[in-house]
Coordinates of N, CA and C and ligand atoms in Angstrom, one line a residue:
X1 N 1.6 21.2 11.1 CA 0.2 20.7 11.1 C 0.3 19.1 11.0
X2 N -0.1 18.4 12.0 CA 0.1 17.2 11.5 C -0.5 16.3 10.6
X3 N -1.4 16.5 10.2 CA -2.4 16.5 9.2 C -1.0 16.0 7.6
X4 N -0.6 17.2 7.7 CA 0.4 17.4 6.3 C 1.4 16.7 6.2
X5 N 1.9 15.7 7.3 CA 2.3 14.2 7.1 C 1.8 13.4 6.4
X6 N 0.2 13.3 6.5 CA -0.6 12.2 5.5 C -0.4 12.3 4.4
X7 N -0.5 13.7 3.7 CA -1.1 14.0 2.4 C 0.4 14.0 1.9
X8 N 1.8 15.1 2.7 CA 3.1 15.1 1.8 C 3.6 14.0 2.0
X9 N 4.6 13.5 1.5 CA 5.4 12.3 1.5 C 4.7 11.1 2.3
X10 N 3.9 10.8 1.6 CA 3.2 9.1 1.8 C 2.7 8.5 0.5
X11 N 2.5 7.5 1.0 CA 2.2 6.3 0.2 C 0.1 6.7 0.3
X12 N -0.9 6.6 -1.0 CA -1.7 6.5 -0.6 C -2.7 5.3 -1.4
X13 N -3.0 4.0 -0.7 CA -3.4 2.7 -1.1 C -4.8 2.3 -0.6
X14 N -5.7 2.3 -1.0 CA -6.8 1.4 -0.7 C -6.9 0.1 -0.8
X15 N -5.7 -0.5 -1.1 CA -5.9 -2.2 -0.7 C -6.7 -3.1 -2.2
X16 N -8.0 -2.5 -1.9 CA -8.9 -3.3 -3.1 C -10.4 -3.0 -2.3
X17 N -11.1 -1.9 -2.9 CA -12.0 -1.6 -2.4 C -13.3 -2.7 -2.0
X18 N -13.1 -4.0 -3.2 CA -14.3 -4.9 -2.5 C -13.9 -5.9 -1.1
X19 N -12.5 -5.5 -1.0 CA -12.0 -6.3 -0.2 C -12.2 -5.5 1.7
X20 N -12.4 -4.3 1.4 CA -12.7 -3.6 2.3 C -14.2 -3.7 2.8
X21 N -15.1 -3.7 1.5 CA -16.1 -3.8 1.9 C -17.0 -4.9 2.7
X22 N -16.1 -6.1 2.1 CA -16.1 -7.5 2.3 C -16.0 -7.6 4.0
X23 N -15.0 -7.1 4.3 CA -13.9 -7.5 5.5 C -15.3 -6.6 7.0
X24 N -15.9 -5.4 6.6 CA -16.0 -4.6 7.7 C -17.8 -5.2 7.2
X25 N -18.4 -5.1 6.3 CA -19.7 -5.2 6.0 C -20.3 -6.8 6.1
X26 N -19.6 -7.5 5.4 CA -20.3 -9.0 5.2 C -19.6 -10.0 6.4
X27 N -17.9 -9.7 6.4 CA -17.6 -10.8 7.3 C -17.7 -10.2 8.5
X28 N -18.3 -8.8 8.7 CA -18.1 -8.4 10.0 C -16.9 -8.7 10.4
X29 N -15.9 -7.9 10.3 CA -14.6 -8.0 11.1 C -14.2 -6.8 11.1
X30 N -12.8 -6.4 11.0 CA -12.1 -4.8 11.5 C -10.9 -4.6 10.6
X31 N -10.9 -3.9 10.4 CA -9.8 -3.1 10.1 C -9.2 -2.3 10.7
X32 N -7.9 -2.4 10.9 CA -7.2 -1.1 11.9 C -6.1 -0.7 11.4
X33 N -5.5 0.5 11.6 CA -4.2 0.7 11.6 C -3.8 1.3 12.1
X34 N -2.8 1.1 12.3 CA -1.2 1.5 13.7 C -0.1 2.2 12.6
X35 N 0.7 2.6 14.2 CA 2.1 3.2 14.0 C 1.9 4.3 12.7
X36 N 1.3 5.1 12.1 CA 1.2 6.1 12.0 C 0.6 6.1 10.6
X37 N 0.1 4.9 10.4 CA -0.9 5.1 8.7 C -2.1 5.6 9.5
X38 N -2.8 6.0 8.5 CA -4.1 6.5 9.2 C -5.0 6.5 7.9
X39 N -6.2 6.4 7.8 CA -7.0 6.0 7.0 C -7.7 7.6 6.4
X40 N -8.2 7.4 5.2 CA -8.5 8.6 4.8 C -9.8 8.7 4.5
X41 N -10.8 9.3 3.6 CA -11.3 9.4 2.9 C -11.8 8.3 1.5
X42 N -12.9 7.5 1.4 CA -12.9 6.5 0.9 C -12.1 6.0 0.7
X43 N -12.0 5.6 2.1 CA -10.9 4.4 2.6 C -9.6 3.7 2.1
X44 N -9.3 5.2 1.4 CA -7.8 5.0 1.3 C -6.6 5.2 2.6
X45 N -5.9 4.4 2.7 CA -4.9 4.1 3.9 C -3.8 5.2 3.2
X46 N -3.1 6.1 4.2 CA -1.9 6.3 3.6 C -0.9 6.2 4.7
X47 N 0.2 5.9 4.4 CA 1.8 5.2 5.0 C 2.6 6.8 4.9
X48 N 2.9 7.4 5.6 CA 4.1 8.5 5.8 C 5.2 7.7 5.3
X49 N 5.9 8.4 4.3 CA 7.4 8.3 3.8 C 8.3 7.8 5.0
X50 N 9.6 7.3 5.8 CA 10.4 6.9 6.0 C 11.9 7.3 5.3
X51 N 11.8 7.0 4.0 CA 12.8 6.9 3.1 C 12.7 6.7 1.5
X52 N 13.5 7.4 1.1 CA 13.3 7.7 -0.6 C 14.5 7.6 -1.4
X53 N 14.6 6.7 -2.3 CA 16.2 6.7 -3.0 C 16.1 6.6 -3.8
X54 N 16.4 7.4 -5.1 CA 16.7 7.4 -6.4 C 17.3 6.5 -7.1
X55 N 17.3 5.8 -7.6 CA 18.2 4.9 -8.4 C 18.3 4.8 -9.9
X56 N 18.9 5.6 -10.5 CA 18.7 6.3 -12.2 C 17.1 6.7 -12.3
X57 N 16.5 6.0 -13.1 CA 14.7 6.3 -13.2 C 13.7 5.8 -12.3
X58 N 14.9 5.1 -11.0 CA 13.7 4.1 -10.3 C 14.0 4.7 -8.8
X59 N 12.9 4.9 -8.4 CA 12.5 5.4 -6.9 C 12.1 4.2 -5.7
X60 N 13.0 4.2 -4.7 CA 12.8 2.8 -3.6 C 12.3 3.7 -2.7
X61 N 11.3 3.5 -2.0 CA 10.7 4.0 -1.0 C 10.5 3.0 0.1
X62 N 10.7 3.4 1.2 CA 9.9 2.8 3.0 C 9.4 3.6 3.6
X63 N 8.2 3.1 3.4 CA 6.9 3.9 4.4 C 6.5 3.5 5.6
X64 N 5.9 3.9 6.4 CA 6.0 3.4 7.8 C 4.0 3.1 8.1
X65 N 4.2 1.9 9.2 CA 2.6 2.1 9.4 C 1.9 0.5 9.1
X66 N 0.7 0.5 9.6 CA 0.2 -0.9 9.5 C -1.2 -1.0 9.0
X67 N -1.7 -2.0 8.2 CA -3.5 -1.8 8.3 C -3.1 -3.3 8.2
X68 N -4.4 -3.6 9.3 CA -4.8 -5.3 9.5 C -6.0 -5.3 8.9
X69 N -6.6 -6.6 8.4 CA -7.6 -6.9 8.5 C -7.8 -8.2 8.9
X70 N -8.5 -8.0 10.0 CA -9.3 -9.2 10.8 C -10.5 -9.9 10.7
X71 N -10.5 -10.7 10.5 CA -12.2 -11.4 10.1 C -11.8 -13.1 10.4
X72 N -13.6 -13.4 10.4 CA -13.5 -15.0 10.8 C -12.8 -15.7 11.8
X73 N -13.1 -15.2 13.0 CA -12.5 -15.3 14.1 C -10.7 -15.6 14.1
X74 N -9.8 -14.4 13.0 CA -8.6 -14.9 13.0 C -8.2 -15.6 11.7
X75 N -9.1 -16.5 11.2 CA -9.0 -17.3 9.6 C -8.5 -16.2 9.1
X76 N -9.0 -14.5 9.0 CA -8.4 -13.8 8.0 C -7.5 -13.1 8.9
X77 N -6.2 -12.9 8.6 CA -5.2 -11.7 8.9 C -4.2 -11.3 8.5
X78 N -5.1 -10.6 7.3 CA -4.2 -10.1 6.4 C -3.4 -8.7 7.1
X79 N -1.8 -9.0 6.9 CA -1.5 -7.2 7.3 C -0.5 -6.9 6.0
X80 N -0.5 -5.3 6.1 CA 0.2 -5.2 5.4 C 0.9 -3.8 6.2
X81 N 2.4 -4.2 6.1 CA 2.8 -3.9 7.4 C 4.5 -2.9 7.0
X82 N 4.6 -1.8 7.1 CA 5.3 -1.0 6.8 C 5.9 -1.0 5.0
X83 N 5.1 -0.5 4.5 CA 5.6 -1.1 2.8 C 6.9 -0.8 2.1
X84 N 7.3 -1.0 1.2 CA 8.3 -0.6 0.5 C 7.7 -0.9 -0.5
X85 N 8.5 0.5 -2.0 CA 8.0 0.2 -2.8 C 9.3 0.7 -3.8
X86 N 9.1 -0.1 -5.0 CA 9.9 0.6 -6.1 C 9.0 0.8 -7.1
X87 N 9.1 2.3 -8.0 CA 8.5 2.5 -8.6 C 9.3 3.3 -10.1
X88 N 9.0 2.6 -10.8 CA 9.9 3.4 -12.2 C 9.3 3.0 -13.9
X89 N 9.7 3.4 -14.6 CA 9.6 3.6 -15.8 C 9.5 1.5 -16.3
X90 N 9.5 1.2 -16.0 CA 9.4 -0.5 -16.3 C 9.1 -0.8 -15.0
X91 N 8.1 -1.0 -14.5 CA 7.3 -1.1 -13.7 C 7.8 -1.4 -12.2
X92 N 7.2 -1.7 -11.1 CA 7.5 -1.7 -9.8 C 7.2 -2.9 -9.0
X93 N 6.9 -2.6 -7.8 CA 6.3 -3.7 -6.6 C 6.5 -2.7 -5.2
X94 N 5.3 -3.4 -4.3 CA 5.1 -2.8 -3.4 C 4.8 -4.1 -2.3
X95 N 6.0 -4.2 -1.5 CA 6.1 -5.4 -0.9 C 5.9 -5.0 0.6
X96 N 5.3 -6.4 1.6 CA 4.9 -6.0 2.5 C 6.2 -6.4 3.7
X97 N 6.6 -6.0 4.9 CA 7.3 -6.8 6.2 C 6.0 -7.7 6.5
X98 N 6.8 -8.9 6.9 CA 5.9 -10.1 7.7 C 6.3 -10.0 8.8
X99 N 5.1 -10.0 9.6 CA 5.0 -9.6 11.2 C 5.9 -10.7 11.7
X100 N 6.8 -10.1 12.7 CA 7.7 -11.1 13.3 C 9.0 -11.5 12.7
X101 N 9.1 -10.9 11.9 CA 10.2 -10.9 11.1 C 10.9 -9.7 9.8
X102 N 11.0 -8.9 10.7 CA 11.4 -7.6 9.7 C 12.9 -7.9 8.3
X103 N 12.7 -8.9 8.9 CA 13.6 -9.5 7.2 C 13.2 -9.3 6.1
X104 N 11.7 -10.1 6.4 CA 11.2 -11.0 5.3 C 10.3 -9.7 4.3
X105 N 10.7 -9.8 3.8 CA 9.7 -9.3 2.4 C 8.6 -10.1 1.9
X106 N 7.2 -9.3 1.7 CA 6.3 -10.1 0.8 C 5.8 -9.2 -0.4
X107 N 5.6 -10.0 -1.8 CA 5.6 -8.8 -2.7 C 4.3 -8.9 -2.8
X108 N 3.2 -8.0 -2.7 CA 1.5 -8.1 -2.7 C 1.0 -7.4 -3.8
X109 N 1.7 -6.2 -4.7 CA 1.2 -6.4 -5.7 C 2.3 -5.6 -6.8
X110 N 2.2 -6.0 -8.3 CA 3.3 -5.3 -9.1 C 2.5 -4.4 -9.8
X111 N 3.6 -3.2 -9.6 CA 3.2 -1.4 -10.3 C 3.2 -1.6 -11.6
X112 N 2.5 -0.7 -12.0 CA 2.4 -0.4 -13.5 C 3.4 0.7 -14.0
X113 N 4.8 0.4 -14.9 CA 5.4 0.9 -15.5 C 4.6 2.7 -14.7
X114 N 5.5 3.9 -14.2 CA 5.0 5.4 -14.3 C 6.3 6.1 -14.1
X115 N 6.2 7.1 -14.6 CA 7.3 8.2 -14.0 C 6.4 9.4 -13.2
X116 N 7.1 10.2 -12.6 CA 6.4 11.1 -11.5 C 6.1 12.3 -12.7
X117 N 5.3 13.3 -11.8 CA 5.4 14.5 -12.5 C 5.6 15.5 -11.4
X118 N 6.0 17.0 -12.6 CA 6.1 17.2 -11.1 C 5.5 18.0 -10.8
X119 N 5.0 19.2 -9.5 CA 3.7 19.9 -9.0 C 4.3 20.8 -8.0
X120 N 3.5 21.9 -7.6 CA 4.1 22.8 -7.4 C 5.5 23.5 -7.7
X121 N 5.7 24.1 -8.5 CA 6.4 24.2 -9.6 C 8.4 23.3 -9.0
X122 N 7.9 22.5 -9.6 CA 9.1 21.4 -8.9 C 9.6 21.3 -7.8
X123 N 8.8 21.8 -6.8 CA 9.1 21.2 -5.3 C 8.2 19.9 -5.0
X124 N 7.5 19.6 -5.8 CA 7.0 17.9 -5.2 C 6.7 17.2 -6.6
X125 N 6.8 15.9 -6.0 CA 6.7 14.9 -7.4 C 5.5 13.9 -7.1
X126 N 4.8 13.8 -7.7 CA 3.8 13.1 -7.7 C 3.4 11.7 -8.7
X127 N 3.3 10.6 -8.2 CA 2.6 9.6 -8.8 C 1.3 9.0 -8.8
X128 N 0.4 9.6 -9.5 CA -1.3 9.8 -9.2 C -1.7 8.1 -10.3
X129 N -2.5 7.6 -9.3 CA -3.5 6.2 -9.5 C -3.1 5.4 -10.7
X130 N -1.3 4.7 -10.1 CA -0.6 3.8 -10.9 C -1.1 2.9 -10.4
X131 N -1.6 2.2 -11.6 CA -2.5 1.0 -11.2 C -1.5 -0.4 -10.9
X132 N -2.1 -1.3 -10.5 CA -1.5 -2.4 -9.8 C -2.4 -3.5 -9.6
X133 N -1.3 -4.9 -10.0 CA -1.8 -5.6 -10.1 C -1.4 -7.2 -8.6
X134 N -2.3 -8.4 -8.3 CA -1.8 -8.9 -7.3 C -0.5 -9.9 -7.5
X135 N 0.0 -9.5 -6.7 CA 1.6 -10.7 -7.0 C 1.3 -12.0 -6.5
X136 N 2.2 -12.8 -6.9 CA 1.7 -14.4 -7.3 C 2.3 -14.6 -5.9
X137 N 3.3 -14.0 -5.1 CA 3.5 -14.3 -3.9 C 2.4 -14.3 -2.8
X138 N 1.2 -13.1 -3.0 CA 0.8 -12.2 -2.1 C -0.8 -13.7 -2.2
X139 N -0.8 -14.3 -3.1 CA -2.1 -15.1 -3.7 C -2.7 -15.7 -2.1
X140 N -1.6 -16.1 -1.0 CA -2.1 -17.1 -0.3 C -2.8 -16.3 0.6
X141 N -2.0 -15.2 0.4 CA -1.8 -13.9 2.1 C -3.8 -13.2 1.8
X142 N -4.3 -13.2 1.0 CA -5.8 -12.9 0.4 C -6.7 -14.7 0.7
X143 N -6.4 -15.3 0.9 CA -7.2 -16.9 1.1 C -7.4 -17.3 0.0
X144 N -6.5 -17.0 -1.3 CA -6.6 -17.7 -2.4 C -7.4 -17.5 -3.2
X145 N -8.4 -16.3 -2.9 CA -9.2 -15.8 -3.4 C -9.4 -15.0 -4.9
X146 N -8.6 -14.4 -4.8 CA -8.1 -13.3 -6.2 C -6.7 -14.4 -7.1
X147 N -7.0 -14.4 -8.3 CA -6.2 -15.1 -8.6 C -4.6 -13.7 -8.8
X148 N -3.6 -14.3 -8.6 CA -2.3 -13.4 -9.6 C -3.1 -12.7 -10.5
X149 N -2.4 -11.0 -10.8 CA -2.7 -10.3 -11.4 C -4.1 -9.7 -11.8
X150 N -4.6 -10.3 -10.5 CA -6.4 -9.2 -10.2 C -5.6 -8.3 -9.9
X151 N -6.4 -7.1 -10.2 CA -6.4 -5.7 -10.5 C -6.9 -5.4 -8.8
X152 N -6.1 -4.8 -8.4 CA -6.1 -4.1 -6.8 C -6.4 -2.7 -6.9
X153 N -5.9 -1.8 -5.6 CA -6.3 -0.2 -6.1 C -5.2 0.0 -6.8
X154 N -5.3 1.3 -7.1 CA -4.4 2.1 -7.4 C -3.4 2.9 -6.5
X155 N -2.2 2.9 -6.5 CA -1.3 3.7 -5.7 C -1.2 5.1 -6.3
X156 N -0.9 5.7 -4.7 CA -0.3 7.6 -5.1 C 0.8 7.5 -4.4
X157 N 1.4 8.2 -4.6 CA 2.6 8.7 -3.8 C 3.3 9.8 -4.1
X158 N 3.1 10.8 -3.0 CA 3.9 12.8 -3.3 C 4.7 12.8 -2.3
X159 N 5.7 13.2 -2.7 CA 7.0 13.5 -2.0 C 7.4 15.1 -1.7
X160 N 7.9 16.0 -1.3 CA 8.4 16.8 -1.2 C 9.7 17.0 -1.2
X161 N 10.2 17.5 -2.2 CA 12.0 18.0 -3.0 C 12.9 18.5 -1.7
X162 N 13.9 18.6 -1.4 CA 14.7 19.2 -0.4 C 14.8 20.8 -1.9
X163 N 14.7 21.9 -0.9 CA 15.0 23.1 -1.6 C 16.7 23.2 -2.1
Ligands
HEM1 C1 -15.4 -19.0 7.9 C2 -14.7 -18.8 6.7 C3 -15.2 -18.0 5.6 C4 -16.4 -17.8 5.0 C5 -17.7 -18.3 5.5 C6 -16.2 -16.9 3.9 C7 -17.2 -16.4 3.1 C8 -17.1 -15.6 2.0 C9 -18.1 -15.1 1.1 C10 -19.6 -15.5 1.2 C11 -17.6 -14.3 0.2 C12 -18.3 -13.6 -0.9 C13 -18.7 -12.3 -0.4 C14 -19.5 -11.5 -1.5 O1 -18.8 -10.9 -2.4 O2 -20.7 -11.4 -1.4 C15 -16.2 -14.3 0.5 C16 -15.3 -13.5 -0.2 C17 -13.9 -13.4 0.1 N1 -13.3 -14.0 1.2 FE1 -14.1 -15.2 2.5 N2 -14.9 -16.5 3.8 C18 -14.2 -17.2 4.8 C19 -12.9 -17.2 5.1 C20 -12.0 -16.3 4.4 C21 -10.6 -16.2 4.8 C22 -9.9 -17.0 5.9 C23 -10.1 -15.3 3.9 C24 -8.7 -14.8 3.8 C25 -7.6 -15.2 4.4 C26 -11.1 -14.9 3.0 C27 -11.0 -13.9 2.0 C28 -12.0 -13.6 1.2 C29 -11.8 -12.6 0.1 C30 -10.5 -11.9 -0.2 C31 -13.0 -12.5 -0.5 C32 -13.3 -11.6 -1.7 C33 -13.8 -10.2 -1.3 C34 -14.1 -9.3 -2.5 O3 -13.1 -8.7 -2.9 O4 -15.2 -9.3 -2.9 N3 -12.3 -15.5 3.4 N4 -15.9 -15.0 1.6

């Protein structure tokens, strides 16, 4: 079902809900996404998994997928563009690729200390609305708008266990 990509093993981010509303309602502009995020239900984006690595209590993830936001003829374009994330017991980051350069890392916002739990009786692990805050890198990539450590959405992320 392809549907059950979205929901198992992804990333699921809303960005910053006034920031959405801002972007499609007031500045009139668009939001889109590619390569296989797809947008959900108040307008949470989610990123299909890629890759998942354990590292003692800390989980590295790459998710795949794009959401742009376009506004003001181009002035705004923000992307956030295949994420990676670490997430563990002393908290995380969820950094973006910069277009045109799959090197480069940008960190946009830092996780809040979580550990998973687990669901369905230990075949999936779940991290439900670990909140997050904006990274002091990500400050310019927003038009300076949100100072460091405004409060963004909240991240999910469910994985499914190899049997
Ligand atoms: C022609 C240039 C621009 C104009 C006239 C403009 C105007 C505005 C206005 C009036 C608001 C307040 C909206 C409200 O809450 O009622 C706002 C918010 C905002 N603008 Fe712009 N803006 C411009 C360019 C930009 C650019 C280039 C960026 C980013 C690169 C940007 C990012 C934002 C953000 C992030 C907010 C806050 C949205 C929220 O969370 O409420 N703006 N802008």
């Amino acid at each position: 079902m392809a549907t059950a990509t979205a929901t198992v093993d992804a990333l699921h981010w809303a960005v910053r809900d006034s920031l959405i509303t801002y972007v499609t309602r007031i500045a009139r502009g668009t939001c889109t996404v590619e390569g296989g995020a797809v947008e959900g239900e108040g307008g949470v984006f989610s990123f299909p998994m890629r890759r998942a690595v354990r590292e003692g209590d800390d989980w590295r993830f790459s998710f795949e997928g794009r959401v742009r936001f376009h506004a003001h003829g181009g002035l705004m374009d923000i992307l956030i563009k295949d994420p990676e994330v670490v997430v563990g017991p002393d908290g995380g980051v969820l950094a973006t690729h910069v277009d045109g350069n799959d090197d480069d890392l940008l960190a946009v916002v830092a996780i809040a200390a979580a550990s998973p739990v687990d669901r369905a009786d230990g075949t999936e692990l779940v991290w439900d609305a670990v909140s997050t805050q904006l990274a002091p890198a990500a400050v310019g990539l927003f038009g300076t708008v949100y100072p460091a450590g405004t409060e963004m959405a909240p991240i999910g992320i469910r994985i499914a266990l190899d049997s």
